[in-house]
Amino acid sequence: MVELTVRYFAGARAASGTPDENLALPAGATVATALTAIETRHDERLARVLKACSFLLDGVAVRDRATPIPPSAQLDVLPPFAGG
């Protein structure tokens, strides 16, 4: 098993209803696996937000959702931010 802490920011936090949560995923899980598990736990509102999000895995930007998740990892869910 892989333990993953998911932290939600801004609109993702609002859509999930929580600032963070822990997931237990099968060994060999990827970021795509984690996103599927997240969508299963929450409603379509979060699923819509996730489509526009970027992700950090242990502080490193995820470009490929096939990226494997290491043990005891942290995934940050970052929706687009406005600002200037």
XYZ file of N, CA, C and O in Angstrom:
336
model
N 0.838 -1.194 0.000
C 0.000 0.000 0.000
C 0.880 1.253 0.000
O 1.974 1.250 0.534
N 0.325 2.299 -0.587
C 0.968 3.608 -0.611
C 0.069 4.567 0.156
O -1.127 4.653 -0.127
N 0.625 5.240 1.122
C -0.118 6.253 1.876
C 0.099 7.607 1.213
O 1.240 8.000 0.960
N -0.988 8.307 0.934
C -0.919 9.597 0.253
C -1.742 10.616 1.019
O -2.902 10.370 1.346
N -1.125 11.756 1.308
C -1.849 12.887 1.867
C -2.173 13.835 0.718
O -1.274 14.226 -0.032
N -3.442 14.158 0.567
C -3.882 15.071 -0.489
C -4.259 16.387 0.174
O -5.060 16.406 1.107
N -3.658 17.484 -0.310
C -3.989 18.812 0.205
C -4.677 19.596 -0.903
O -4.192 19.657 -2.033
N -5.829 20.175 -0.561
C -6.624 20.934 -1.528
C -6.475 22.424 -1.268
O -6.483 22.863 -0.122
N -6.387 23.205 -2.330
C -6.244 24.647 -2.216
C -7.362 25.352 -2.984
O -7.863 24.842 -3.987
N -7.737 26.524 -2.490
C -8.699 27.428 -3.137
C -9.976 26.696 -3.558
O -10.639 26.094 -2.724
N -10.323 26.752 -4.836
C -11.563 26.162 -5.326
C -11.626 24.653 -5.140
O -12.705 24.081 -4.980
N -10.474 23.985 -5.143
C -10.461 22.537 -4.904
C -10.835 22.243 -3.451
O -11.531 21.272 -3.167
N -10.402 23.103 -2.544
C -10.773 22.942 -1.131
C -12.271 23.135 -0.965
O -12.935 22.368 -0.267
N -12.808 24.146 -1.625
C -14.255 24.399 -1.538
C -15.045 23.235 -2.128
O -16.051 22.800 -1.563
N -14.597 22.707 -3.256
C -15.321 21.621 -3.913
C -15.219 20.302 -3.144
O -16.158 19.509 -3.148
N -14.098 20.079 -2.483
C -13.922 18.827 -1.733
C -14.555 18.903 -0.349
O -14.879 17.871 0.244
N -14.679 20.127 0.175
C -15.237 20.293 1.510
C -14.250 20.005 2.625
O -14.629 19.901 3.786
N -12.963 19.885 2.271
C -11.940 19.591 3.273
C -10.596 20.175 2.818
O -10.338 20.251 1.620
N -9.753 20.566 3.764
C -8.437 21.066 3.368
C -7.466 19.958 2.979
O -6.541 20.172 2.199
N -7.692 18.762 3.528
C -6.810 17.641 3.197
C -7.480 16.324 3.565
O -8.473 16.302 4.290
N -6.920 15.257 3.038
C -7.397 13.912 3.363
C -6.286 12.923 3.078
O -5.337 13.215 2.349
N -6.399 11.746 3.665
C -5.423 10.682 3.460
C -6.053 9.569 2.645
O -7.218 9.219 2.845
N -5.262 9.038 1.715
C -5.701 7.920 0.884
C -4.723 6.764 1.042
O -3.517 6.985 1.135
N -5.224 5.572 1.053
C -4.410 4.359 0.986
C -4.622 3.790 -0.408
O -5.739 3.434 -0.777
N -3.562 3.732 -1.175
C -3.636 3.278 -2.567
C -2.809 2.010 -2.732
O -1.884 1.760 -1.962
N -3.103 1.222 -3.743
C -2.319 0.001 -3.960
C -0.880 0.323 -4.355
O -0.609 1.391 -4.925
N 0.014 -0.594 -4.055
C 1.407 -0.433 -4.473
C 1.436 -0.221 -5.982
O 0.651 -0.810 -6.723
N 2.326 0.642 -6.437
C 2.419 0.940 -7.865
C 1.450 2.001 -8.336
O 1.353 2.270 -9.530
N 0.720 2.614 -7.403
C -0.255 3.647 -7.772
C 0.446 4.833 -8.426
O 1.595 5.155 -8.123
N -0.293 5.477 -9.313
C 0.197 6.668 -10.011
C -0.667 7.872 -9.625
O -1.676 7.725 -8.939
N -0.278 9.022 -10.106
C -1.094 10.211 -9.881
C -2.488 9.997 -10.484
O -3.492 10.361 -9.877
N -2.568 9.385 -11.638
C -3.874 9.097 -12.251
C -4.716 8.198 -11.350
O -5.925 8.415 -11.200
N -4.102 7.208 -10.720
C -4.808 6.331 -9.780
C -5.371 7.139 -8.624
O -6.516 6.949 -8.205
N -4.549 8.047 -8.100
C -4.983 8.893 -6.984
C -6.156 9.778 -7.395
O -7.124 9.924 -6.645
N -6.094 10.351 -8.579
C -7.176 11.227 -9.034
C -8.474 10.453 -9.208
O -9.548 10.955 -8.867
N -8.395 9.231 -9.683
C -9.588 8.388 -9.802
C -10.175 8.113 -8.419
O -11.389 8.192 -8.221
N -9.308 7.812 -7.450
C -9.771 7.561 -6.080
C -10.413 8.807 -5.486
O -11.444 8.725 -4.806
N -9.830 9.964 -5.750
C -10.385 11.224 -5.244
C -11.764 11.469 -5.852
O -12.710 11.831 -5.147
N -11.882 11.290 -7.153
C -13.171 11.508 -7.819
C -14.240 10.552 -7.297
O -15.411 10.923 -7.194
N -13.838 9.334 -6.950
C -14.778 8.346 -6.409
C -15.291 8.766 -5.036
O -16.455 8.541 -4.708
N -14.447 9.413 -4.241
C -14.812 9.817 -2.875
C -15.688 11.059 -2.843
O -16.344 11.335 -1.849
N -15.637 11.850 -3.911
C -16.328 13.141 -3.925
C -17.309 13.211 -5.091
O -17.321 12.352 -5.956
N -18.070 14.296 -5.132
C -19.065 14.424 -6.195
C -18.468 15.061 -7.453
O -17.280 15.377 -7.510
N -19.329 15.245 -8.437
C -18.874 15.759 -9.737
C -18.343 17.177 -9.675
O -17.603 17.606 -10.556
N -18.706 17.906 -8.644
C -18.195 19.281 -8.506
C -16.667 19.265 -8.417
O -15.984 20.036 -9.093
N -16.114 18.387 -7.599
C -14.660 18.292 -7.491
C -14.069 17.729 -8.774
O -13.016 18.175 -9.224
N -14.740 16.775 -9.396
C -14.241 16.201 -10.653
C -14.061 17.290 -11.708
O -13.067 17.295 -12.444
N -15.002 18.228 -11.776
C -14.888 19.339 -12.738
C -13.684 20.226 -12.405
O -12.960 20.654 -13.300
N -13.485 20.503 -11.129
C -12.361 21.345 -10.706
C -11.035 20.647 -11.021
O -10.090 21.288 -11.501
N -10.968 19.341 -10.788
C -9.719 18.608 -11.014
C -9.241 18.696 -12.459
O -8.037 18.676 -12.718
N -10.171 18.806 -13.394
C -9.792 18.887 -14.813
C -8.935 20.108 -15.114
O -8.137 20.090 -16.042
N -9.094 21.169 -14.336
C -8.354 22.405 -14.573
C -7.148 22.554 -13.653
O -6.391 23.523 -13.767
N -6.954 21.615 -12.744
C -5.915 21.745 -11.716
C -4.535 21.343 -12.217
O -4.388 20.568 -13.151
N -3.547 21.866 -11.513
C -2.188 21.354 -11.617
C -1.885 20.679 -10.287
O -2.597 20.875 -9.297
N -0.820 19.882 -10.273
C -0.534 19.060 -9.109
C 0.950 19.111 -8.769
O 1.789 19.169 -9.665
N 1.219 19.076 -7.481
C 2.586 18.942 -6.985
C 2.651 17.634 -6.210
O 1.821 17.389 -5.335
N 3.625 16.811 -6.523
C 3.855 15.571 -5.789
C 5.144 15.746 -5.006
O 6.223 15.906 -5.598
N 5.011 15.799 -3.700
C 6.150 16.076 -2.817
C 6.887 17.337 -3.258
O 8.114 17.396 -3.286
N 6.105 18.363 -3.635
C 6.664 19.665 -3.973
C 7.160 19.823 -5.396
O 7.650 20.884 -5.765
N 7.034 18.793 -6.211
C 7.512 18.834 -7.599
C 6.304 18.787 -8.537
O 5.425 17.939 -8.381
N 6.298 19.693 -9.518
C 5.186 19.745 -10.469
C 5.053 18.423 -11.220
O 6.045 17.841 -11.666
N 3.815 17.958 -11.345
C 3.523 16.721 -12.061
C 3.138 17.083 -13.493
O 2.161 17.798 -13.711
N 3.900 16.599 -14.439
C 3.589 16.834 -15.853
C 2.927 15.605 -16.472
O 2.200 15.706 -17.437
N 3.206 14.437 -15.900
C 2.708 13.173 -16.436
C 1.916 12.471 -15.338
O 2.462 12.138 -14.280
N 0.641 12.246 -15.584
C -0.206 11.620 -14.565
C 0.114 10.144 -14.361
O -0.404 9.520 -13.461
N 0.998 9.597 -15.178
C 1.463 8.224 -14.980
C 2.629 8.178 -13.988
O 3.199 7.117 -13.752
N 2.961 9.317 -13.388
C 4.039 9.383 -12.403
C 3.696 8.512 -11.204
O 2.626 8.656 -10.610
N 4.604 7.610 -10.829
C 4.345 6.754 -9.665
C 4.371 7.562 -8.367
O 5.114 8.536 -8.238
N 3.573 7.130 -7.411
C 3.522 7.788 -6.106
C 4.427 7.025 -5.146
O 4.227 5.824 -4.925
N 5.419 7.718 -4.567
C 6.289 7.043 -3.600
C 5.566 6.860 -2.259
O 4.539 7.502 -2.012
N 6.078 6.000 -1.394
C 5.469 5.805 -0.075
C 5.409 7.115 0.712
O 6.323 7.937 0.613
N 4.343 7.295 1.458
C 4.162 8.462 2.337
C 4.328 9.781 1.592
O 5.034 10.680 2.043
N 3.676 9.910 0.469
C 3.799 11.097 -0.375
C 2.708 12.120 -0.053
O 1.735 11.833 0.639
N 2.909 13.307 -0.603
C 1.929 14.383 -0.473
C 1.601 14.916 -1.863
O 2.504 15.218 -2.648
N 0.318 15.011 -2.164
C -0.144 15.536 -3.439
C -0.906 16.830 -3.181
O -1.903 16.826 -2.450
N -0.437 17.919 -3.753
C -1.121 19.209 -3.640
C -1.963 19.421 -4.887
O -1.478 19.246 -6.007
N -3.221 19.782 -4.686
C -4.171 20.025 -5.774
C -4.368 21.519 -5.892
O -4.910 22.159 -4.989
N -3.920 22.080 -7.011
C -3.874 23.518 -7.201
C -4.733 23.950 -8.386
O -4.337 23.770 -9.541
N -5.897 24.525 -8.121
C -6.691 25.042 -9.229
C -6.035 26.307 -9.787
O -5.145 26.870 -9.147
N -6.448 26.744 -10.975
C -5.877 27.978 -11.503
C -6.145 29.144 -10.547
O -7.222 29.239 -9.964
N -5.147 29.970 -10.372
C -5.277 31.133 -9.499
C -5.304 32.383 -10.343
O -4.575 32.496 -11.329
N -6.148 33.319 -9.985
C -6.177 34.616 -10.666
C -5.327 35.584 -9.840
O -5.146 35.418 -8.659
N -4.838 36.547 -10.479
C -4.041 37.542 -9.753
C -3.256 38.385 -10.733
O -3.285 38.192 -11.924
N -2.528 39.275 -10.173
C -1.761 40.115 -11.063
C -0.813 40.912 -10.379
O -0.140 41.276 -9.698
